[in-house]
């Protein structure tokens, strides 16, 4: 039991921090997901690649630095704390790459990995469908073998960044007769392929992040099949685990908490400042300890990984707790700001640059995306606790 | 950074688990609820033989010289098996302040005997005002001749009636602040004028009302400096807070384990109730409460052990969290058990009642929430 980072890990943290200070504008507010935001994110990815920091956790031979689990956590924490725009590289680094490294052919590795680590290629994820959300395995998009190609027909939804992406990781049904988990294949799809239509799906934050993607007789060569045919579900659940273990998000919450603490110490109220208000004090005290707890649940996952243990339900506890905690924090922060809490960033009167309004909306999506809170609880109950399926 | 146990801690935990499973079964826990002393002297001696009373006492005073995180690991098992008796009072409330502030002579007099199980101790801190802060200490100690004379009442004193000595926090002067003028005295529990009356509590533990009527204490029994006892109390409170958290972690874990098992076995509507999502999701939330309690407690214990600058903050965060989380754990435990959980015969109630006790000890969630809030002030 040791809660201290090793000196070399602390040094790495300082290095990342100094680099971010230099490479993010001093008034940087995070990825706003408007068109200029995507452009900036792309440029930022290129800058990261100069340090081999696009995917530093990947093995050196694939363009990473082979960072230790703890240094990867530190990297995640610093990126999250500084609101670094990783939207451009997130799917490629967190999903495509790790899956190709495990299941891909040498040719697929050669074709795809370098583009990701160079910050050149943007990937999107074609998993969810209108009728396959939490029940992902019931997806209906078809891939039918035709000579040396597969022909894709169907529709995906919630596809973040599809309108900028170069490639897509795609799950499609290759055997309609087999049980639902056993007829799905995993494809690497060039987004420039004829027959793909990308339609914007504007979110409640007025951002264009999501899309619907339609496939009409889209041909993909069979060399784009990842792993074996009909084994896609099992590869996808590997990548789902990668997403769930993408930890370090509590550091972003810590930043917001620091903003709020500064705000309540500076804002006049009843002859003193807002920090003298009992309700405000306790809300922030709770927020502070909830952030710390979220951190501990993430650190526990990394402790297991660092000891060579593959986390089981623990990743789900970290995802579930941290997303719900951040939603509570946004809610608490918004209430601390009172009427000002509702003001959007561009409002002249906005406090804390309208962050709370943004966070409150955004975190509502985070308890849904990447497996809803309810799905996480199912995983903990069934996979972690061995409770029978209902 | 590593949140797991080291090899030695793993051994301590496993050994304690096996030992207590055998030596401290449910029947003993129930028997001690009705027992006047509230502990089993045989078990006490066996625990001493394991070196547990001297776990954090330095080797030169007969202890095993282990660390605070080790003690937390051990106390987790105490919570799991609801070990009755004055272990925490003796080790944490008696031994620790002597380690911190005792003279060489006092250390030699007390610590080896604590380690060997010969000496039972506690701290008499709280009074009828039931406050944890310095202004709660009003018991008067008047300087008289070569010592002090105590008059007044202490309340909620753990296991005082079975102690050999008590560390008594008394007021020897009215200072400018409530923290000034508090003196710690090592009081022989058999001194004339000391009376004990055990309180009837929700957990059937043995907290006492202790009255002092012209109780004479020699000057040599001052722990630390006269009038400067409060900082020692503060440090002791920190360890006591962490100890309460560790106990709650084990208690919560065991309540959860029992409940999970019940959910797998109890059949309604033709299937185990654990197959219903209404139950599954409760249990998933309990996992987070239990695991979260454990790691924030470990961090608090470690911070205290290492003398980290945020040790106080971490202890308060841990106690605020564990107090609330453990209450949610046992509440779900009761609900999932249904009617059987409310019977005296079934074991889950033992955990349910003791949770409330430890939730209140050394400051409940709101008390520590306010301490956390104070740290957020610029």
JSON list of C-alpha atoms in Angstrom, two decimals, chain B residues 210-370:
[
{"chain": "B", "resi": 210, "resn": "UNK", "atom": "CA", "xyz": [-17.75, 8.05, 34.30]},
{"chain": "B", "resi": 211, "resn": "UNK", "atom": "CA", "xyz": [-18.08, 10.32, 37.32]},
{"chain": "B", "resi": 212, "resn": "UNK", "atom": "CA", "xyz": [-15.14, 11.78, 39.20]},
{"chain": "B", "resi": 213, "resn": "UNK", "atom": "CA", "xyz": [-15.61, 12.91, 42.76]},
{"chain": "B", "resi": 214, "resn": "UNK", "atom": "CA", "xyz": [-12.50, 14.41, 44.32]},
{"chain": "B", "resi": 215, "resn": "UNK", "atom": "CA", "xyz": [-10.30, 12.00, 42.44]},
{"chain": "B", "resi": 216, "resn": "UNK", "atom": "CA", "xyz": [-6.62, 12.58, 43.22]},
{"chain": "B", "resi": 217, "resn": "UNK", "atom": "CA", "xyz": [-4.08, 12.23, 40.43]},
{"chain": "B", "resi": 218, "resn": "UNK", "atom": "CA", "xyz": [-0.34, 12.69, 41.03]},
{"chain": "B", "resi": 219, "resn": "UNK", "atom": "CA", "xyz": [1.55, 15.21, 38.86]},
{"chain": "B", "resi": 220, "resn": "UNK", "atom": "CA", "xyz": [3.74, 12.42, 37.53]},
{"chain": "B", "resi": 221, "resn": "UNK", "atom": "CA", "xyz": [0.66, 11.14, 35.71]},
{"chain": "B", "resi": 222, "resn": "UNK", "atom": "CA", "xyz": [0.37, 14.16, 33.46]},
{"chain": "B", "resi": 223, "resn": "UNK", "atom": "CA", "xyz": [0.71, 13.00, 29.85]},
{"chain": "B", "resi": 224, "resn": "UNK", "atom": "CA", "xyz": [2.71, 15.54, 27.88]},
{"chain": "B", "resi": 225, "resn": "UNK", "atom": "CA", "xyz": [2.66, 19.05, 29.31]},
{"chain": "B", "resi": 226, "resn": "UNK", "atom": "CA", "xyz": [0.05, 20.47, 31.65]},
{"chain": "B", "resi": 227, "resn": "UNK", "atom": "CA", "xyz": [-2.35, 22.76, 29.77]},
{"chain": "B", "resi": 228, "resn": "UNK", "atom": "CA", "xyz": [-1.10, 21.54, 26.41]},
{"chain": "B", "resi": 229, "resn": "UNK", "atom": "CA", "xyz": [-2.99, 18.30, 26.05]},
{"chain": "B", "resi": 230, "resn": "UNK", "atom": "CA", "xyz": [-5.30, 19.21, 23.20]},
{"chain": "B", "resi": 231, "resn": "UNK", "atom": "CA", "xyz": [-2.86, 18.68, 20.30]},
{"chain": "B", "resi": 232, "resn": "UNK", "atom": "CA", "xyz": [-2.31, 15.14, 21.59]},
{"chain": "B", "resi": 233, "resn": "UNK", "atom": "CA", "xyz": [-6.07, 14.60, 21.66]},
{"chain": "B", "resi": 234, "resn": "UNK", "atom": "CA", "xyz": [-6.31, 15.91, 18.10]},
{"chain": "B", "resi": 235, "resn": "UNK", "atom": "CA", "xyz": [-3.72, 13.45, 16.88]},
{"chain": "B", "resi": 236, "resn": "UNK", "atom": "CA", "xyz": [-5.35, 10.61, 18.76]},
{"chain": "B", "resi": 237, "resn": "UNK", "atom": "CA", "xyz": [-8.73, 11.57, 17.32]},
{"chain": "B", "resi": 238, "resn": "UNK", "atom": "CA", "xyz": [-7.24, 11.32, 13.84]},
{"chain": "B", "resi": 239, "resn": "UNK", "atom": "CA", "xyz": [-6.15, 7.74, 14.39]},
{"chain": "B", "resi": 240, "resn": "UNK", "atom": "CA", "xyz": [-9.43, 6.93, 16.15]},
{"chain": "B", "resi": 241, "resn": "UNK", "atom": "CA", "xyz": [-11.31, 8.32, 13.14]},
{"chain": "B", "resi": 242, "resn": "UNK", "atom": "CA", "xyz": [-9.30, 6.19, 10.75]},
{"chain": "B", "resi": 243, "resn": "UNK", "atom": "CA", "xyz": [-9.79, 3.18, 13.04]},
{"chain": "B", "resi": 244, "resn": "UNK", "atom": "CA", "xyz": [-13.56, 3.73, 13.03]},
{"chain": "B", "resi": 245, "resn": "UNK", "atom": "CA", "xyz": [-13.47, 3.87, 9.23]},
{"chain": "B", "resi": 246, "resn": "UNK", "atom": "CA", "xyz": [-11.48, 0.65, 9.01]},
{"chain": "B", "resi": 247, "resn": "UNK", "atom": "CA", "xyz": [-13.95, -1.07, 11.33]},
{"chain": "B", "resi": 248, "resn": "UNK", "atom": "CA", "xyz": [-16.83, 0.21, 9.15]},
{"chain": "B", "resi": 249, "resn": "UNK", "atom": "CA", "xyz": [-15.12, -1.10, 6.00]},
{"chain": "B", "resi": 250, "resn": "UNK", "atom": "CA", "xyz": [-15.00, -4.63, 7.42]},
{"chain": "B", "resi": 251, "resn": "UNK", "atom": "CA", "xyz": [-18.51, -4.37, 8.84]},
{"chain": "B", "resi": 252, "resn": "UNK", "atom": "CA", "xyz": [-19.85, -3.15, 5.49]},
{"chain": "B", "resi": 253, "resn": "UNK", "atom": "CA", "xyz": [-18.03, -5.86, 3.58]},
{"chain": "B", "resi": 254, "resn": "UNK", "atom": "CA", "xyz": [-19.44, -8.60, 5.78]},
{"chain": "B", "resi": 255, "resn": "UNK", "atom": "CA", "xyz": [-22.98, -7.19, 5.74]},
{"chain": "B", "resi": 256, "resn": "UNK", "atom": "CA", "xyz": [-22.71, -7.09, 1.96]},
{"chain": "B", "resi": 257, "resn": "UNK", "atom": "CA", "xyz": [-21.31, -10.63, 1.71]},
{"chain": "B", "resi": 258, "resn": "UNK", "atom": "CA", "xyz": [-24.14, -12.00, 3.83]},
{"chain": "B", "resi": 259, "resn": "UNK", "atom": "CA", "xyz": [-26.70, -10.08, 1.79]},
{"chain": "B", "resi": 260, "resn": "UNK", "atom": "CA", "xyz": [-25.25, -11.15, -1.56]},
{"chain": "B", "resi": 261, "resn": "UNK", "atom": "CA", "xyz": [-25.36, -14.75, -0.45]},
{"chain": "B", "resi": 262, "resn": "UNK", "atom": "CA", "xyz": [-28.95, -14.36, 0.68]},
{"chain": "B", "resi": 263, "resn": "UNK", "atom": "CA", "xyz": [-29.92, -12.81, -2.68]},
{"chain": "B", "resi": 264, "resn": "UNK", "atom": "CA", "xyz": [-28.52, -15.85, -4.45]},
{"chain": "B", "resi": 265, "resn": "UNK", "atom": "CA", "xyz": [-30.36, -18.32, -2.22]},
{"chain": "B", "resi": 266, "resn": "UNK", "atom": "CA", "xyz": [-33.69, -16.72, -1.45]},
{"chain": "B", "resi": 267, "resn": "UNK", "atom": "CA", "xyz": [-36.26, -17.85, -4.03]},
{"chain": "B", "resi": 268, "resn": "UNK", "atom": "CA", "xyz": [-39.43, -15.90, -4.82]},
{"chain": "B", "resi": 269, "resn": "UNK", "atom": "CA", "xyz": [-41.55, -16.01, -7.99]},
{"chain": "B", "resi": 270, "resn": "UNK", "atom": "CA", "xyz": [-39.71, -19.21, -8.79]},
{"chain": "B", "resi": 271, "resn": "UNK", "atom": "CA", "xyz": [-36.23, -17.72, -9.02]},
{"chain": "B", "resi": 272, "resn": "UNK", "atom": "CA", "xyz": [-33.49, -16.31, -6.78]},
{"chain": "B", "resi": 273, "resn": "UNK", "atom": "CA", "xyz": [-34.28, -12.71, -5.88]},
{"chain": "B", "resi": 274, "resn": "UNK", "atom": "CA", "xyz": [-30.72, -11.86, -6.96]},
{"chain": "B", "resi": 275, "resn": "UNK", "atom": "CA", "xyz": [-31.82, -12.39, -10.56]},
{"chain": "B", "resi": 276, "resn": "UNK", "atom": "CA", "xyz": [-34.08, -9.33, -10.36]},
{"chain": "B", "resi": 277, "resn": "UNK", "atom": "CA", "xyz": [-32.53, -6.09, -11.53]},
{"chain": "B", "resi": 278, "resn": "UNK", "atom": "CA", "xyz": [-34.17, -4.20, -8.68]},
{"chain": "B", "resi": 279, "resn": "UNK", "atom": "CA", "xyz": [-31.96, -6.24, -6.36]},
{"chain": "B", "resi": 280, "resn": "UNK", "atom": "CA", "xyz": [-28.94, -6.43, -8.67]},
{"chain": "B", "resi": 281, "resn": "UNK", "atom": "CA", "xyz": [-28.67, -2.69, -9.03]},
{"chain": "B", "resi": 282, "resn": "UNK", "atom": "CA", "xyz": [-28.87, -2.14, -5.29]},
{"chain": "B", "resi": 283, "resn": "UNK", "atom": "CA", "xyz": [-26.05, -4.64, -4.84]},
{"chain": "B", "resi": 284, "resn": "UNK", "atom": "CA", "xyz": [-23.98, -2.99, -7.57]},
{"chain": "B", "resi": 285, "resn": "UNK", "atom": "CA", "xyz": [-24.30, 0.32, -5.73]},
{"chain": "B", "resi": 286, "resn": "UNK", "atom": "CA", "xyz": [-23.30, -1.39, -2.50]},
{"chain": "B", "resi": 287, "resn": "UNK", "atom": "CA", "xyz": [-20.12, -2.68, -4.15]},
{"chain": "B", "resi": 288, "resn": "UNK", "atom": "CA", "xyz": [-19.12, 0.90, -4.88]},
{"chain": "B", "resi": 289, "resn": "UNK", "atom": "CA", "xyz": [-19.94, 2.00, -1.34]},
{"chain": "B", "resi": 290, "resn": "UNK", "atom": "CA", "xyz": [-17.88, -0.81, 0.18]},
{"chain": "B", "resi": 291, "resn": "UNK", "atom": "CA", "xyz": [-14.93, -0.59, -2.21]},
{"chain": "B", "resi": 292, "resn": "UNK", "atom": "CA", "xyz": [-14.93, 3.20, -2.07]},
{"chain": "B", "resi": 293, "resn": "UNK", "atom": "CA", "xyz": [-14.92, 3.09, 1.73]},
{"chain": "B", "resi": 294, "resn": "UNK", "atom": "CA", "xyz": [-11.98, 0.74, 1.72]},
{"chain": "B", "resi": 295, "resn": "UNK", "atom": "CA", "xyz": [-9.72, 2.75, -0.54]},
{"chain": "B", "resi": 296, "resn": "UNK", "atom": "CA", "xyz": [-10.45, 6.15, 0.94]},
{"chain": "B", "resi": 297, "resn": "UNK", "atom": "CA", "xyz": [-9.79, 4.64, 4.37]},
{"chain": "B", "resi": 298, "resn": "UNK", "atom": "CA", "xyz": [-6.50, 3.15, 3.21]},
{"chain": "B", "resi": 299, "resn": "UNK", "atom": "CA", "xyz": [-5.54, 6.54, 1.84]},
{"chain": "B", "resi": 300, "resn": "UNK", "atom": "CA", "xyz": [-6.41, 8.24, 5.12]},
{"chain": "B", "resi": 301, "resn": "UNK", "atom": "CA", "xyz": [-4.42, 5.64, 7.08]},
{"chain": "B", "resi": 302, "resn": "UNK", "atom": "CA", "xyz": [-1.46, 6.01, 4.77]},
{"chain": "B", "resi": 303, "resn": "UNK", "atom": "CA", "xyz": [-1.56, 9.81, 4.89]},
{"chain": "B", "resi": 304, "resn": "UNK", "atom": "CA", "xyz": [-1.53, 9.71, 8.69]},
{"chain": "B", "resi": 305, "resn": "UNK", "atom": "CA", "xyz": [1.26, 7.13, 8.76]},
{"chain": "B", "resi": 306, "resn": "UNK", "atom": "CA", "xyz": [3.41, 9.17, 6.38]},
{"chain": "B", "resi": 307, "resn": "UNK", "atom": "CA", "xyz": [2.66, 12.48, 8.07]},
{"chain": "B", "resi": 308, "resn": "UNK", "atom": "CA", "xyz": [1.27, 13.92, 4.86]},
{"chain": "B", "resi": 309, "resn": "UNK", "atom": "CA", "xyz": [0.08, 17.53, 5.01]},
{"chain": "B", "resi": 310, "resn": "UNK", "atom": "CA", "xyz": [-3.45, 16.52, 4.03]},
{"chain": "B", "resi": 311, "resn": "UNK", "atom": "CA", "xyz": [-3.76, 13.78, 6.67]},
{"chain": "B", "resi": 312, "resn": "UNK", "atom": "CA", "xyz": [-6.52, 15.63, 8.54]},
{"chain": "B", "resi": 313, "resn": "UNK", "atom": "CA", "xyz": [-8.44, 16.32, 5.35]},
{"chain": "B", "resi": 314, "resn": "UNK", "atom": "CA", "xyz": [-8.17, 12.70, 4.29]},
{"chain": "B", "resi": 315, "resn": "UNK", "atom": "CA", "xyz": [-9.36, 11.43, 7.68]},
{"chain": "B", "resi": 316, "resn": "UNK", "atom": "CA", "xyz": [-12.39, 13.71, 7.51]},
{"chain": "B", "resi": 317, "resn": "UNK", "atom": "CA", "xyz": [-13.13, 12.76, 3.93]},
{"chain": "B", "resi": 318, "resn": "UNK", "atom": "CA", "xyz": [-12.89, 9.10, 4.86]},
{"chain": "B", "resi": 319, "resn": "UNK", "atom": "CA", "xyz": [-15.15, 9.40, 7.90]},
{"chain": "B", "resi": 320, "resn": "UNK", "atom": "CA", "xyz": [-17.73, 11.54, 6.09]},
{"chain": "B", "resi": 321, "resn": "UNK", "atom": "CA", "xyz": [-17.82, 8.99, 3.28]},
{"chain": "B", "resi": 322, "resn": "UNK", "atom": "CA", "xyz": [-17.71, 5.82, 5.39]},
{"chain": "B", "resi": 323, "resn": "UNK", "atom": "CA", "xyz": [-20.39, 7.09, 7.77]},
{"chain": "B", "resi": 324, "resn": "UNK", "atom": "CA", "xyz": [-22.87, 7.68, 4.97]},
{"chain": "B", "resi": 325, "resn": "UNK", "atom": "CA", "xyz": [-21.80, 4.79, 2.75]},
{"chain": "B", "resi": 326, "resn": "UNK", "atom": "CA", "xyz": [-21.92, 2.17, 5.50]},
{"chain": "B", "resi": 327, "resn": "UNK", "atom": "CA", "xyz": [-25.40, 3.34, 6.43]},
{"chain": "B", "resi": 328, "resn": "UNK", "atom": "CA", "xyz": [-26.51, 2.84, 2.82]},
{"chain": "B", "resi": 329, "resn": "UNK", "atom": "CA", "xyz": [-24.86, -0.60, 2.83]},
{"chain": "B", "resi": 330, "resn": "UNK", "atom": "CA", "xyz": [-26.65, -1.87, 5.91]},
{"chain": "B", "resi": 331, "resn": "UNK", "atom": "CA", "xyz": [-29.94, -0.26, 4.84]},
{"chain": "B", "resi": 332, "resn": "UNK", "atom": "CA", "xyz": [-29.80, -2.17, 1.56]},
{"chain": "B", "resi": 333, "resn": "UNK", "atom": "CA", "xyz": [-28.81, -5.24, 3.55]},
{"chain": "B", "resi": 334, "resn": "UNK", "atom": "CA", "xyz": [-31.93, -4.94, 5.69]},
{"chain": "B", "resi": 335, "resn": "UNK", "atom": "CA", "xyz": [-34.18, -4.25, 2.70]},
{"chain": "B", "resi": 336, "resn": "UNK", "atom": "CA", "xyz": [-32.90, -7.17, 0.63]},
{"chain": "B", "resi": 337, "resn": "UNK", "atom": "CA", "xyz": [-33.35, -9.50, 3.59]},
{"chain": "B", "resi": 338, "resn": "UNK", "atom": "CA", "xyz": [-36.93, -8.39, 4.08]},
{"chain": "B", "resi": 339, "resn": "UNK", "atom": "CA", "xyz": [-38.68, -9.47, 7.28]},
{"chain": "B", "resi": 340, "resn": "UNK", "atom": "CA", "xyz": [-36.00, -11.92, 8.41]},
{"chain": "B", "resi": 341, "resn": "UNK", "atom": "CA", "xyz": [-33.56, -9.02, 8.66]},
{"chain": "B", "resi": 342, "resn": "UNK", "atom": "CA", "xyz": [-35.62, -7.48, 11.43]},
{"chain": "B", "resi": 343, "resn": "UNK", "atom": "CA", "xyz": [-35.51, -10.55, 13.65]},
{"chain": "B", "resi": 344, "resn": "UNK", "atom": "CA", "xyz": [-33.10, -10.81, 16.52]},
{"chain": "B", "resi": 345, "resn": "UNK", "atom": "CA", "xyz": [-32.36, -14.41, 15.65]},
{"chain": "B", "resi": 346, "resn": "UNK", "atom": "CA", "xyz": [-30.86, -13.71, 12.24]},
{"chain": "B", "resi": 347, "resn": "UNK", "atom": "CA", "xyz": [-27.30, -12.35, 12.11]},
{"chain": "B", "resi": 348, "resn": "UNK", "atom": "CA", "xyz": [-27.67, -9.34, 9.82]},
{"chain": "B", "resi": 349, "resn": "UNK", "atom": "CA", "xyz": [-29.10, -7.17, 12.60]},
{"chain": "B", "resi": 350, "resn": "UNK", "atom": "CA", "xyz": [-25.81, -7.40, 14.50]},
{"chain": "B", "resi": 351, "resn": "UNK", "atom": "CA", "xyz": [-24.19, -5.44, 11.68]},
{"chain": "B", "resi": 352, "resn": "UNK", "atom": "CA", "xyz": [-27.13, -3.09, 11.20]},
{"chain": "B", "resi": 353, "resn": "UNK", "atom": "CA", "xyz": [-27.02, -1.92, 14.84]},
{"chain": "B", "resi": 354, "resn": "UNK", "atom": "CA", "xyz": [-23.26, -1.60, 15.11]},
{"chain": "B", "resi": 355, "resn": "UNK", "atom": "CA", "xyz": [-23.05, 0.44, 11.93]},
{"chain": "B", "resi": 356, "resn": "UNK", "atom": "CA", "xyz": [-24.98, 3.24, 13.62]},
{"chain": "B", "resi": 357, "resn": "UNK", "atom": "CA", "xyz": [-22.60, 3.18, 16.58]},
{"chain": "B", "resi": 358, "resn": "UNK", "atom": "CA", "xyz": [-19.47, 3.57, 14.48]},
{"chain": "B", "resi": 359, "resn": "UNK", "atom": "CA", "xyz": [-21.20, 6.09, 12.22]},
{"chain": "B", "resi": 360, "resn": "UNK", "atom": "CA", "xyz": [-21.57, 8.36, 15.24]},
{"chain": "B", "resi": 361, "resn": "UNK", "atom": "CA", "xyz": [-18.19, 7.74, 16.84]},
{"chain": "B", "resi": 362, "resn": "UNK", "atom": "CA", "xyz": [-15.49, 10.36, 16.29]},
{"chain": "B", "resi": 363, "resn": "UNK", "atom": "CA", "xyz": [-17.85, 12.58, 14.35]},
{"chain": "B", "resi": 364, "resn": "UNK", "atom": "CA", "xyz": [-20.65, 11.67, 11.98]},
{"chain": "B", "resi": 365, "resn": "UNK", "atom": "CA", "xyz": [-20.76, 12.58, 8.31]},
{"chain": "B", "resi": 366, "resn": "UNK", "atom": "CA", "xyz": [-21.98, 16.15, 8.84]},
{"chain": "B", "resi": 367, "resn": "UNK", "atom": "CA", "xyz": [-19.33, 16.85, 11.46]},
{"chain": "B", "resi": 368, "resn": "UNK", "atom": "CA", "xyz": [-16.57, 15.79, 9.08]},
{"chain": "B", "resi": 369, "resn": "UNK", "atom": "CA", "xyz": [-18.27, 17.38, 6.07]},
{"chain": "B", "resi": 370, "resn": "UNK", "atom": "CA", "xyz": [-17.89, 20.71, 7.86]}
]
